[in-house]
Coordinates of C-alpha atoms in Angstrom, one line a residue:
X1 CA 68.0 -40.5 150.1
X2 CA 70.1 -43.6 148.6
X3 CA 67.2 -45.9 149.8
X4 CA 64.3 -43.6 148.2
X5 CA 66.0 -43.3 144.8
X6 CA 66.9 -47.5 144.8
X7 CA 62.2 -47.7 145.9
X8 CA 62.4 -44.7 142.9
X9 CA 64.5 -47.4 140.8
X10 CA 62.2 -50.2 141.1
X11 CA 58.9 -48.5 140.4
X12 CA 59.8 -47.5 137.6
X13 CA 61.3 -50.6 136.2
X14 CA 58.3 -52.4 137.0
X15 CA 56.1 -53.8 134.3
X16 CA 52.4 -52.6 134.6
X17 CA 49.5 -54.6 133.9
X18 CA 47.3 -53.7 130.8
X19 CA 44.0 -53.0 131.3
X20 CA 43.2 -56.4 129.3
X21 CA 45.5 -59.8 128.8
X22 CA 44.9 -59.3 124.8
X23 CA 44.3 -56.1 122.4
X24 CA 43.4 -56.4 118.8
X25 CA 44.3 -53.7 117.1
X26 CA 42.8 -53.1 113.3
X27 CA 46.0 -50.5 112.1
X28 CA 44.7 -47.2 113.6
X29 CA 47.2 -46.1 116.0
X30 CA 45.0 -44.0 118.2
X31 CA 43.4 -47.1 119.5
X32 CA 46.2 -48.2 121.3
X33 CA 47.7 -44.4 122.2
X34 CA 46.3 -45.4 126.2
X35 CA 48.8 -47.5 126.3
X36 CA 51.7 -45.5 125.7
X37 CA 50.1 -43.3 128.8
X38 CA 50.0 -46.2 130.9
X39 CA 53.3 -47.3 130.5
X40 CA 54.5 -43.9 130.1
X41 CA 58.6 -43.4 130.9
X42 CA 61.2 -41.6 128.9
X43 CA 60.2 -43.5 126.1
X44 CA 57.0 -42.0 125.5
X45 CA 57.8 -38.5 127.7
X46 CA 57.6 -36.6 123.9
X47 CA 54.9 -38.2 122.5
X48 CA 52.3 -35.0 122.4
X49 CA 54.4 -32.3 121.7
X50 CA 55.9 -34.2 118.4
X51 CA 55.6 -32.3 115.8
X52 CA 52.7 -33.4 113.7
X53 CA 53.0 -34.9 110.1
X54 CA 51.9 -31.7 107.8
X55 CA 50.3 -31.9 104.3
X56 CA 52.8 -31.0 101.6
X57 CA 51.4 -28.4 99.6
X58 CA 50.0 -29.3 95.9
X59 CA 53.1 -27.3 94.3
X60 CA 55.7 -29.1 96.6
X61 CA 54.2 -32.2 95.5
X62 CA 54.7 -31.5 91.7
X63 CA 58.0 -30.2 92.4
X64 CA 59.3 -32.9 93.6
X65 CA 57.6 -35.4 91.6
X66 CA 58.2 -34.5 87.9
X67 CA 61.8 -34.4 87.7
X68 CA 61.5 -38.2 89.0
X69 CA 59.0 -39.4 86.8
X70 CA 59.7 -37.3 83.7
X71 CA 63.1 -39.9 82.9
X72 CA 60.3 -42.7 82.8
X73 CA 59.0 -41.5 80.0
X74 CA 59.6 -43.7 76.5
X75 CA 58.4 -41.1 74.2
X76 CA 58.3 -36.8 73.7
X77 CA 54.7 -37.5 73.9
X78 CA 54.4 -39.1 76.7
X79 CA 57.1 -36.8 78.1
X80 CA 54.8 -33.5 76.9
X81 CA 51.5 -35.7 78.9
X82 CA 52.7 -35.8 81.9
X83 CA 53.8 -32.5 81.7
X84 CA 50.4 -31.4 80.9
X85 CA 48.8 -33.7 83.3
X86 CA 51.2 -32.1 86.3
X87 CA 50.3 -29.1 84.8
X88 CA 46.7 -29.7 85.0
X89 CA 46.8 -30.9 88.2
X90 CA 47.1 -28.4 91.0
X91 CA 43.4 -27.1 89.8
X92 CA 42.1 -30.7 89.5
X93 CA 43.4 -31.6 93.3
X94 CA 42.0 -28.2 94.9
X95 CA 38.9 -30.1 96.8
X96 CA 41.0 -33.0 97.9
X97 CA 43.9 -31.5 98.9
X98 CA 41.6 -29.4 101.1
X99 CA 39.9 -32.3 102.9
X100 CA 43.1 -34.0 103.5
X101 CA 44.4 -30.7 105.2
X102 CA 40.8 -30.6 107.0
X103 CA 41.8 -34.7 108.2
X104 CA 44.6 -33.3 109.6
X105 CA 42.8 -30.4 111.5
X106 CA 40.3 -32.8 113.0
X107 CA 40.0 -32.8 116.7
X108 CA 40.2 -36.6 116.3
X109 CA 43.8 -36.4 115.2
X110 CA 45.5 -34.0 117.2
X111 CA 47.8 -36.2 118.5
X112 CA 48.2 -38.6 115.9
X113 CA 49.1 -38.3 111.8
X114 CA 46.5 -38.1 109.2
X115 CA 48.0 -40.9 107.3
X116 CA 48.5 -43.4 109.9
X117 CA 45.6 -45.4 109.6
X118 CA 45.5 -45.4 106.1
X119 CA 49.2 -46.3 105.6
X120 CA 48.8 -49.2 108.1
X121 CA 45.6 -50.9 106.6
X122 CA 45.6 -50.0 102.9
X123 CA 49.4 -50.3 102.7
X124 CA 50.0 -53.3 104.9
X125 CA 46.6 -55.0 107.1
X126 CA 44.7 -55.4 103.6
X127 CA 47.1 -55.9 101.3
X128 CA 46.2 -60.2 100.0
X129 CA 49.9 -60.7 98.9
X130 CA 52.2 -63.4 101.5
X131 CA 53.9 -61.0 104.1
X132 CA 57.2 -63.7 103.1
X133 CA 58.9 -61.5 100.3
X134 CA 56.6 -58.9 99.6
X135 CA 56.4 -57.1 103.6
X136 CA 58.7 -58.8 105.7
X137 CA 62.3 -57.2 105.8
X138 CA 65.5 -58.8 107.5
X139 CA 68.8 -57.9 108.7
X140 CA 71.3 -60.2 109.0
X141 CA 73.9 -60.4 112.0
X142 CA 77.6 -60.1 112.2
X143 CA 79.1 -63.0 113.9
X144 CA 80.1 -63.2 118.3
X145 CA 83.5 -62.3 118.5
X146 CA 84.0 -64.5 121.7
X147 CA 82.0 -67.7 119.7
X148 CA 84.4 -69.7 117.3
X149 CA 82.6 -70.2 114.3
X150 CA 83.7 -72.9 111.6
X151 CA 81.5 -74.0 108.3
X152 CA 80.2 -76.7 110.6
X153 CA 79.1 -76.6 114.2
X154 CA 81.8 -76.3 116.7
X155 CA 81.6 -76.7 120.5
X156 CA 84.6 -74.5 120.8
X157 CA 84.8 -70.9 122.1
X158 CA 87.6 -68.1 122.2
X159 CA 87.7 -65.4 124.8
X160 CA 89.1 -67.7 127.2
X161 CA 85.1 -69.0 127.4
X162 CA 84.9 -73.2 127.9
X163 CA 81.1 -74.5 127.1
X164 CA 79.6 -78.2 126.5
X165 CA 77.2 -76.6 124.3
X166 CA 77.0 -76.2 120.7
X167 CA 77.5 -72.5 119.1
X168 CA 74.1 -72.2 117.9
X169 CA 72.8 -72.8 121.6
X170 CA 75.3 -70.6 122.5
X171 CA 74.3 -67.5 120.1
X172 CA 70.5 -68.3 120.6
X173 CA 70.9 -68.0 124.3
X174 CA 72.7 -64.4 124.4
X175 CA 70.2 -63.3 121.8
X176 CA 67.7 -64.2 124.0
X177 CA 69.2 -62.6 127.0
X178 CA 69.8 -59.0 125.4
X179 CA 66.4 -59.8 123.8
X180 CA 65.0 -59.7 127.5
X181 CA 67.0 -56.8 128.8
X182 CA 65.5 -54.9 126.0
X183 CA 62.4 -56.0 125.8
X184 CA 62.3 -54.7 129.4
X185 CA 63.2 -51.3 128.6
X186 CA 60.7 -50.5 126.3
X187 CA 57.8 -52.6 128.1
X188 CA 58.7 -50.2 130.9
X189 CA 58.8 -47.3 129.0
X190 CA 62.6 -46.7 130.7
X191 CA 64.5 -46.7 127.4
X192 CA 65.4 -43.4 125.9
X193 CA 63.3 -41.8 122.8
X194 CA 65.3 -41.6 119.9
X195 CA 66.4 -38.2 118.7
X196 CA 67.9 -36.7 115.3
X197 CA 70.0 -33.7 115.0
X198 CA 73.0 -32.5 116.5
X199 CA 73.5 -32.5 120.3
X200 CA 76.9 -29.9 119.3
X201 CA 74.3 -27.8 117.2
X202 CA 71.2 -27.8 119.5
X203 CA 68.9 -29.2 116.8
X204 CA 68.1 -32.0 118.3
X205 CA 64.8 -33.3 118.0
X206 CA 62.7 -36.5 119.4
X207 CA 61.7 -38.8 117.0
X208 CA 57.5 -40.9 117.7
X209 CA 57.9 -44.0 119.6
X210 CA 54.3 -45.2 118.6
X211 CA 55.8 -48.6 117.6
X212 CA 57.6 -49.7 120.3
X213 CA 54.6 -51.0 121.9
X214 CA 53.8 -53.5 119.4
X215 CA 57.4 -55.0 119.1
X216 CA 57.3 -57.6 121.9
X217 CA 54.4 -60.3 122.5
X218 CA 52.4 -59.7 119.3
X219 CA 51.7 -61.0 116.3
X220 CA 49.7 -60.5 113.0
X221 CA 46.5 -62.3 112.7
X222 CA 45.5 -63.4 108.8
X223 CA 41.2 -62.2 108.6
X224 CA 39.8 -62.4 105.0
X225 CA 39.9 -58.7 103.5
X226 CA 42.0 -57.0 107.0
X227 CA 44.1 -58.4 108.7
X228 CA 44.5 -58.0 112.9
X229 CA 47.7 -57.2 115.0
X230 CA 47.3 -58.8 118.3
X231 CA 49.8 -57.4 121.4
X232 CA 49.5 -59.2 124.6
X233 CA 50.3 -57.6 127.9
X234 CA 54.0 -58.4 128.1
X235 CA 53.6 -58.5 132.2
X236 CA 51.3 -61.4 132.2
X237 CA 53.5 -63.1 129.5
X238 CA 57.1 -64.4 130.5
X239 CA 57.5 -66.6 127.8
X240 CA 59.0 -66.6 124.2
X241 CA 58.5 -69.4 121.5
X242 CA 61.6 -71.0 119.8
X243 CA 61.1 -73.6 116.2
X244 CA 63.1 -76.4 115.3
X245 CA 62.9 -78.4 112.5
X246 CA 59.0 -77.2 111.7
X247 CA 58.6 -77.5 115.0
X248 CA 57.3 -74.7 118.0
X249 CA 58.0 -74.7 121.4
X250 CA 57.3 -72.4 124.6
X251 CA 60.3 -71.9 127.1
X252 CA 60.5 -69.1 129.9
X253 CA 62.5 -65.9 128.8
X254 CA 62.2 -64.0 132.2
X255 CA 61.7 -64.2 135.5
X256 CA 57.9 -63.5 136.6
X257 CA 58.5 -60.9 139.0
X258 CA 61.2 -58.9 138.2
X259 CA 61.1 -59.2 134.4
X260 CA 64.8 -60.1 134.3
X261 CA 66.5 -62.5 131.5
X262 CA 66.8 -65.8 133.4
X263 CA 70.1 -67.4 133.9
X264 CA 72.2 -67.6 130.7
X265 CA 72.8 -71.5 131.9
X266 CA 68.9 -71.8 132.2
X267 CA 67.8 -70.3 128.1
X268 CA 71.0 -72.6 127.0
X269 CA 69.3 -75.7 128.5
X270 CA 65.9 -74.7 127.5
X271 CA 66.9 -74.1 123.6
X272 CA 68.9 -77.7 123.7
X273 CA 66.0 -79.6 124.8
X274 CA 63.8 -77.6 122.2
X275 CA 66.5 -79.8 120.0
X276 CA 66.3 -82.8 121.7
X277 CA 62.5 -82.8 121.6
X278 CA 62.7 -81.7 117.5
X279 CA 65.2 -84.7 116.7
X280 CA 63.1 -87.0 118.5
X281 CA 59.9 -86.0 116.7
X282 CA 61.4 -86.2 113.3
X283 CA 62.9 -89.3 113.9
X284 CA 59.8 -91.0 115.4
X285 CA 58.1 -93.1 112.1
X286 CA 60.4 -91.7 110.1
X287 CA 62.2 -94.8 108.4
X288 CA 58.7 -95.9 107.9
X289 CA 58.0 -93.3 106.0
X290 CA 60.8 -93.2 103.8
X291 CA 60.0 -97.3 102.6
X292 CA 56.2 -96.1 102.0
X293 CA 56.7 -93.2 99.7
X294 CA 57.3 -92.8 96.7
X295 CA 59.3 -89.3 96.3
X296 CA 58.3 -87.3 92.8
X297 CA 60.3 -84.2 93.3
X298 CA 61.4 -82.4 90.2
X299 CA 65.1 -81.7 89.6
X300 CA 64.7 -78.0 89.7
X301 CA 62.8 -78.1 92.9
X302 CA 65.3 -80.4 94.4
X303 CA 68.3 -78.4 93.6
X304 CA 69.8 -76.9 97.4
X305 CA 67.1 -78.3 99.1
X306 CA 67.1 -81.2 101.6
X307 CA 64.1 -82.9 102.6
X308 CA 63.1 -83.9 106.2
X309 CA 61.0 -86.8 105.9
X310 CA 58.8 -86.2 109.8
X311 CA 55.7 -87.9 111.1
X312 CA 54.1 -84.6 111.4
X313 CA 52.6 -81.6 108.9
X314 CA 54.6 -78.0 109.2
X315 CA 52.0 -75.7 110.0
X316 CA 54.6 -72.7 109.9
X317 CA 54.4 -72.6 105.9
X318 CA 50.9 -71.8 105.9
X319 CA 52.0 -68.2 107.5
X320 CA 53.4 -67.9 104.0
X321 CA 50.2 -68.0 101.8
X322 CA 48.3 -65.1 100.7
X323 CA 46.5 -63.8 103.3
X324 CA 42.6 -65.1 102.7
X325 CA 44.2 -68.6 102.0
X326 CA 45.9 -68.3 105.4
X327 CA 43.1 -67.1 107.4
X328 CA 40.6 -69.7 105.7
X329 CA 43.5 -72.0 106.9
X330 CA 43.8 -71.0 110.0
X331 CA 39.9 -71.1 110.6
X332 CA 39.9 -74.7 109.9
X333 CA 42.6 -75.8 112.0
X334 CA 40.9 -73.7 114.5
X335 CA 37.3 -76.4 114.1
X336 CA 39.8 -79.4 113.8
X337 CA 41.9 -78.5 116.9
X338 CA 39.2 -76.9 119.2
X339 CA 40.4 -75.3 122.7
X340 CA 43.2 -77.0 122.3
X341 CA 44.9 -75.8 119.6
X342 CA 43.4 -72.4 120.2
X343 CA 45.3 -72.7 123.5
X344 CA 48.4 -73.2 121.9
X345 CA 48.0 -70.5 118.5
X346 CA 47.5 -68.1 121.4
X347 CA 51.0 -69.3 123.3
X348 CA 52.7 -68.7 120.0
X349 CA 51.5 -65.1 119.5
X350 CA 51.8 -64.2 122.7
X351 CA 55.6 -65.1 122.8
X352 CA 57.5 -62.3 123.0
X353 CA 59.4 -62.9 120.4
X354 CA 60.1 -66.5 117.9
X355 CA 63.5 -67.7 117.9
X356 CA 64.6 -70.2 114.3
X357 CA 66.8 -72.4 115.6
X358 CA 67.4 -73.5 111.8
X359 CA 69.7 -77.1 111.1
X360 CA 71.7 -76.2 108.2
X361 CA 74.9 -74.2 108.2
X362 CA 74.6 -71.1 105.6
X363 CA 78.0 -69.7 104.9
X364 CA 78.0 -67.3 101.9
X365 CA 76.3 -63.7 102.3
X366 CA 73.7 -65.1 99.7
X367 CA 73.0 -68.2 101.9
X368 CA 73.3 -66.3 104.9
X369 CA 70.7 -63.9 103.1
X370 CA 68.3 -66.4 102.0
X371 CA 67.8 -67.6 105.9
X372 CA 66.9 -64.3 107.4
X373 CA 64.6 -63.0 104.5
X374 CA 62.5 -66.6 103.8
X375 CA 64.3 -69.3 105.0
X376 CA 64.8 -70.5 101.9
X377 CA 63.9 -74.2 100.4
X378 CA 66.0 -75.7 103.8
X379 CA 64.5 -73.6 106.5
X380 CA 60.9 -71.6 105.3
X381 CA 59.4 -74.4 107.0
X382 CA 60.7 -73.8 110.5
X383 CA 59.5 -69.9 110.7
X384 CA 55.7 -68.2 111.5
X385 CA 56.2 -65.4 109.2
X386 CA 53.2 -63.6 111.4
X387 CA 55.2 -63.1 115.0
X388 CA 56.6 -59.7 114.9
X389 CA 59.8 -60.4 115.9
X390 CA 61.9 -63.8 114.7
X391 CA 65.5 -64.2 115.5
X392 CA 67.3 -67.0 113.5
X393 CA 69.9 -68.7 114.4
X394 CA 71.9 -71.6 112.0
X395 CA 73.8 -74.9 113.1
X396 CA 76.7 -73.2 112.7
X397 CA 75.7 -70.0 114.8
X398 CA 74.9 -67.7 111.6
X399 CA 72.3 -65.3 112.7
X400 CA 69.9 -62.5 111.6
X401 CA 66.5 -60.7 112.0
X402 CA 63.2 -61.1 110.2
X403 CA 60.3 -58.6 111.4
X404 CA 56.7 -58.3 110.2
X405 CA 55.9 -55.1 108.8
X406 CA 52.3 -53.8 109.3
X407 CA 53.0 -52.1 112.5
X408 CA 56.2 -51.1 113.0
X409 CA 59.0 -50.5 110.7
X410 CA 62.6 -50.2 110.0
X411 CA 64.1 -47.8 113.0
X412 CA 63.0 -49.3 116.4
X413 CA 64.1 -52.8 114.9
X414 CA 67.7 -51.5 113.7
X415 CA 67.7 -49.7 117.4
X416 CA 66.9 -53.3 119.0
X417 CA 69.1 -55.4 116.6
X418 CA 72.2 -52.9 117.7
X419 CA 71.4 -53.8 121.0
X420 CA 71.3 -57.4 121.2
X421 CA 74.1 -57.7 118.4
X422 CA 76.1 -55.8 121.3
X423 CA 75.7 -58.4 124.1
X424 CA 78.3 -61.1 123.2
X425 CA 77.9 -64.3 124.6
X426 CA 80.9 -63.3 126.9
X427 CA 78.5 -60.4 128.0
X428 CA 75.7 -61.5 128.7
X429 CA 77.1 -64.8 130.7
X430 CA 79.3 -62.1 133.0
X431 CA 76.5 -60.2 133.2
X432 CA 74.1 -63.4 134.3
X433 CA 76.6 -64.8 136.5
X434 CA 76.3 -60.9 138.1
X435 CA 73.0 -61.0 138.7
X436 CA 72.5 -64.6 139.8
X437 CA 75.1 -65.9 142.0
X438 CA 75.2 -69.6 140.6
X439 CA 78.3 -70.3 142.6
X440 CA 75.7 -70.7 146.3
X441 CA 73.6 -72.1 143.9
X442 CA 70.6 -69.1 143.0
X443 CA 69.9 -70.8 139.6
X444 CA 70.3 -74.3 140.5
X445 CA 66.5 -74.9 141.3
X446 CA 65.5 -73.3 137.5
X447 CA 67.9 -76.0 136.1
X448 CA 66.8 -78.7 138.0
X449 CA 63.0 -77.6 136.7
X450 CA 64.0 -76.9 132.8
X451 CA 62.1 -79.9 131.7
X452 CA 58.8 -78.7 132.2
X453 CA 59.6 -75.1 131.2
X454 CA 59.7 -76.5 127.2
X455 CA 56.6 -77.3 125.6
X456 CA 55.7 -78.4 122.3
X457 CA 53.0 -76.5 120.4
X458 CA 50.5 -78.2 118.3
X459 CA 51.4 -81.7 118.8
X460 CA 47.7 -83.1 120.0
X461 CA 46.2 -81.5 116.7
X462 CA 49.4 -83.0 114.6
X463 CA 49.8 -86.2 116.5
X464 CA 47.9 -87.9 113.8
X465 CA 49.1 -86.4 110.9
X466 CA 52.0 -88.0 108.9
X467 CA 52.7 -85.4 106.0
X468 CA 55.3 -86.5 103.5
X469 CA 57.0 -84.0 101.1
X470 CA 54.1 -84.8 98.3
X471 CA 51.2 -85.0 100.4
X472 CA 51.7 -88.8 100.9
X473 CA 50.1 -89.7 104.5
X474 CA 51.9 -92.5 105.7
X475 CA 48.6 -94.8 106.3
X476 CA 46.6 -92.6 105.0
X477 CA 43.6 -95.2 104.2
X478 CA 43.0 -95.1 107.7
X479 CA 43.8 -91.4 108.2
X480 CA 40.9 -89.4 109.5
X481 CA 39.3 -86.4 107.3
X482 CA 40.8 -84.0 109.9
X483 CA 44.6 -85.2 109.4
X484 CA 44.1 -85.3 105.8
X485 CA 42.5 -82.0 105.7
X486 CA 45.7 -80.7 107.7
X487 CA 47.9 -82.5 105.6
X488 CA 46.4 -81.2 102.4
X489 CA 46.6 -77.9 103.9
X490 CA 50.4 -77.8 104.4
X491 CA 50.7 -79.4 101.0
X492 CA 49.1 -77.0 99.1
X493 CA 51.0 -74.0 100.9
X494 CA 54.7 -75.9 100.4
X495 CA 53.6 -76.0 97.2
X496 CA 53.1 -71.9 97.0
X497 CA 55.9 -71.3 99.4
X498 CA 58.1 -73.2 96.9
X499 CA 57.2 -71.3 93.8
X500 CA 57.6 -68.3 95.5
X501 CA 61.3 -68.9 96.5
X502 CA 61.9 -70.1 93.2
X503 CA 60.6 -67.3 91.3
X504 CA 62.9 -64.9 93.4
X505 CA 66.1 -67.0 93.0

């Protein structure tokens, strides 16, 4: 019996394969309900016998909404219109109130909401405005209780927990661990539905778990008028995507097979030669740079912000233009960059999620604030403000959550930022040094190998580019049409992204 519940065990904790590696989906939730049914698990176990959203009756709805609105009013005659007008209104609304109650009675939405689709597209996939402020919501972190954290870095660690590495590598790495157990969970459909109610009063009820599926391995797509939400099969794709200094990387999260966080040892090793590899890239043609330009940056702009003169354009603050800007952008990098660069968009969507390794050191809430919601004038650069899940991390291990909107919100993110905020690094190593014996050596083979388990993203398409902070191309008489178009292109949306933070200062 013991050995038919452990086969029970690992059936059901097994990841299975979508039907294809990629699914677009264009905002309407029943497009993607077969994959709840594949994956199926407690997760999902509720998902038909939900209750299903109703359509509040005409009188509700004036109910409730004159004694809001009525205080708005500047004037007794503007007061005595909308009175008239809610007055006036039930007989008005008769026809459409019964069509929307007819919606909801459709044999197409049964088991779906007759507002899903057009909350998802109208109020988020076609909406022009820059997700960056306007969508995108953050929370932001409290600190490890077994990481020492100072205004600067510190390589120093309490819990009776001795390290070599820095306490930003440190934080990233246990976020990325939890990140994987998680991710696991829902990908198998084993973690629990949420519920609200009492358990003591037995009026508990389930709440939809619809977006859970499109937490891990997706990403927004910018399309002129409607946007896309791409979700990859998380079984075929092991990898997550980490940025440093403007710049993106690929390194392995889990293990292939059994869908496990690898070794804590292994992600720490991974996430400090993502730094290695950004420090090297910003300081190649650097000091060049810096004796070739001239730097016209205006006093208001400069104010908190530090510029990194690097050889190479940051294509991350295009994700921050308005959305037909971005997806004309993102077509033309697409012509300049070919399969290549296609090759290596698709890596960073696919990733299950984007981790900021940012390199400043915020310590007030405001600063703190600023990194998780835009980045601010010292990080916006170093995020893809499309991926559906970013984690950032500071220099000084301050960390936080940003999530893209359009197809999930609030609830599933808070349940998953509980969740990874409640692995310390303590936890997770204890937990990794569980599961992989490194003592006869069971990781040493993955460490050995890190090296080509990092990847840059991007760098064949921005080899040639040498953006400076003014659009400046360091050479650029002899700078092809393609690097100054790419270069032009970051300019013009650093430019935006810029007046943007500015205006919400």
């Amino acid at each position: 019996n013991r050995e038919r519940d452990n086969e029970r065990m690992i059936i059901t904790n097994m990841m299975k394969k979508w039907p294809s590696k990629m699914i677009e989906s264009n905002g309407d939730y029943r497009d993607e309900q077969h994959i709840e049914r594949l994956i199926g698990g407690p997760l999902y176990q509720h998902q038909h016998t939900i209750p299903r959203l109703p359509v509040p009756s005409i009188e509700d709805t004036i109910q409730r909404f004159l004694p809001t609105a009525l205080p708005l009013a500047r004037t007794t005659d503007e007061q005595q219109a909308l009175k008239q007008a809610c007055h006036d209104f039930p007989q008005q609304a008769q026809q459409l109130q019964q069509r929307l109650i007819q919606r909801r009675e459709d044999e197409g939405n049964k088991d779906s909401s007759w507002l899903q689709m057009w909350w998802n597209q109208m109020g988020y996939l076609q909406v022009r405005d820059p997700v960056v402020v306007n969508v995108s919501y953050f929370f932001h972190f409290l600190d490890d209780p077994t990481l020492h954290y100072t205004a600067c870095n510190s390589n120093s660690v309490s819990g009776n927990i001795s390290s070599s590495a820095k306490v930003n590598v440190q934080r990233g790495a246990a976020l990325l661990y939890s990140t994987a157990e998680f991710r696991k969970m829902v990908c198998t459909g084993q973690l629990t539905a949420e519920v609200i109610g009492s358990k003591t009063r037995g009026n508990q009820a389930p709440l939809c778990s619809v977006a859970y599926k499109y937490m891990f391995n997706s990403c927004r797509v910018p399309q002129r008028q409607q946007d896309a939400y791409r979700m990859y099969d998380p079984s075929q794709h092991t990898h997550s995507i980490v940025s440093r200094k403007g710049y993106f990387f690929s390194i392995e999260l889990v293990d292939g097979e059994s869908q496990d966080p690898l070794p804590i040892e292994v992600l720490e090793a991974q996430l400090e030669r993502c730094i290695e590899m950004a420090d090297d890239l910003s300081c190649v043609g650097a000091s060049d740079m810096a004796s070739d330009m001239a730097l016209d940056v205006t006093s208001d702009m400069a104010s908190g912000m530090t510029l990194s003169l690097s050889p190479r354009a940051k294509l991350g603050l295009l994700t921050s233009q308005n959305r037909d800007d971005w997806a004309d952008g993102r077509q033309q990098l697409l012509d300049i960059g070919g399969d290549a660069f296609g090759k290596d968009l698709e890596r960073l969507e696919s990733g299950a999620i984007l981790l900021n390794l940012d390199d400043h050191s915020p310590v007030s809430r405001q600063e703190c604030g600023e990194m998780c919601w835009t980045g601010g004038m010292k990080g916006g650069h170093n995020r893809w403000f499309d991926k559906s899940i970013q984690v950032c991390v500071s220099e000084n291990g301050k960390s936080g959550f940003l999530g893209e909107h359009s197809m999930m919100d609030g609830m599933p993110c808070v349940r998953y930022a509980d969740y990874i905020t409640g692995v310390t690094y303590a936890e997770a190593k204890r937990r990794s040094h569980a599961k992989y014996d490194t003592e006869t050596g069971a990781s040493s083979s993955l460490m050995m190998d890190v090296s080509s388990m990092v990847n840059e993203l991007f760098g064949e398409i921005l080899s040639s580019t040498h953006g400076g902070p003014n659009g400046v191309a360091n050479g650029a008489n002899s700078a092809s049409s393609d690097s100054k178009m790419i270069v032009d292109l970051v300019d013009v949306a650093q430019a935006s992204f810029y007046g943007l933070i500015k205006s919400h200062d």
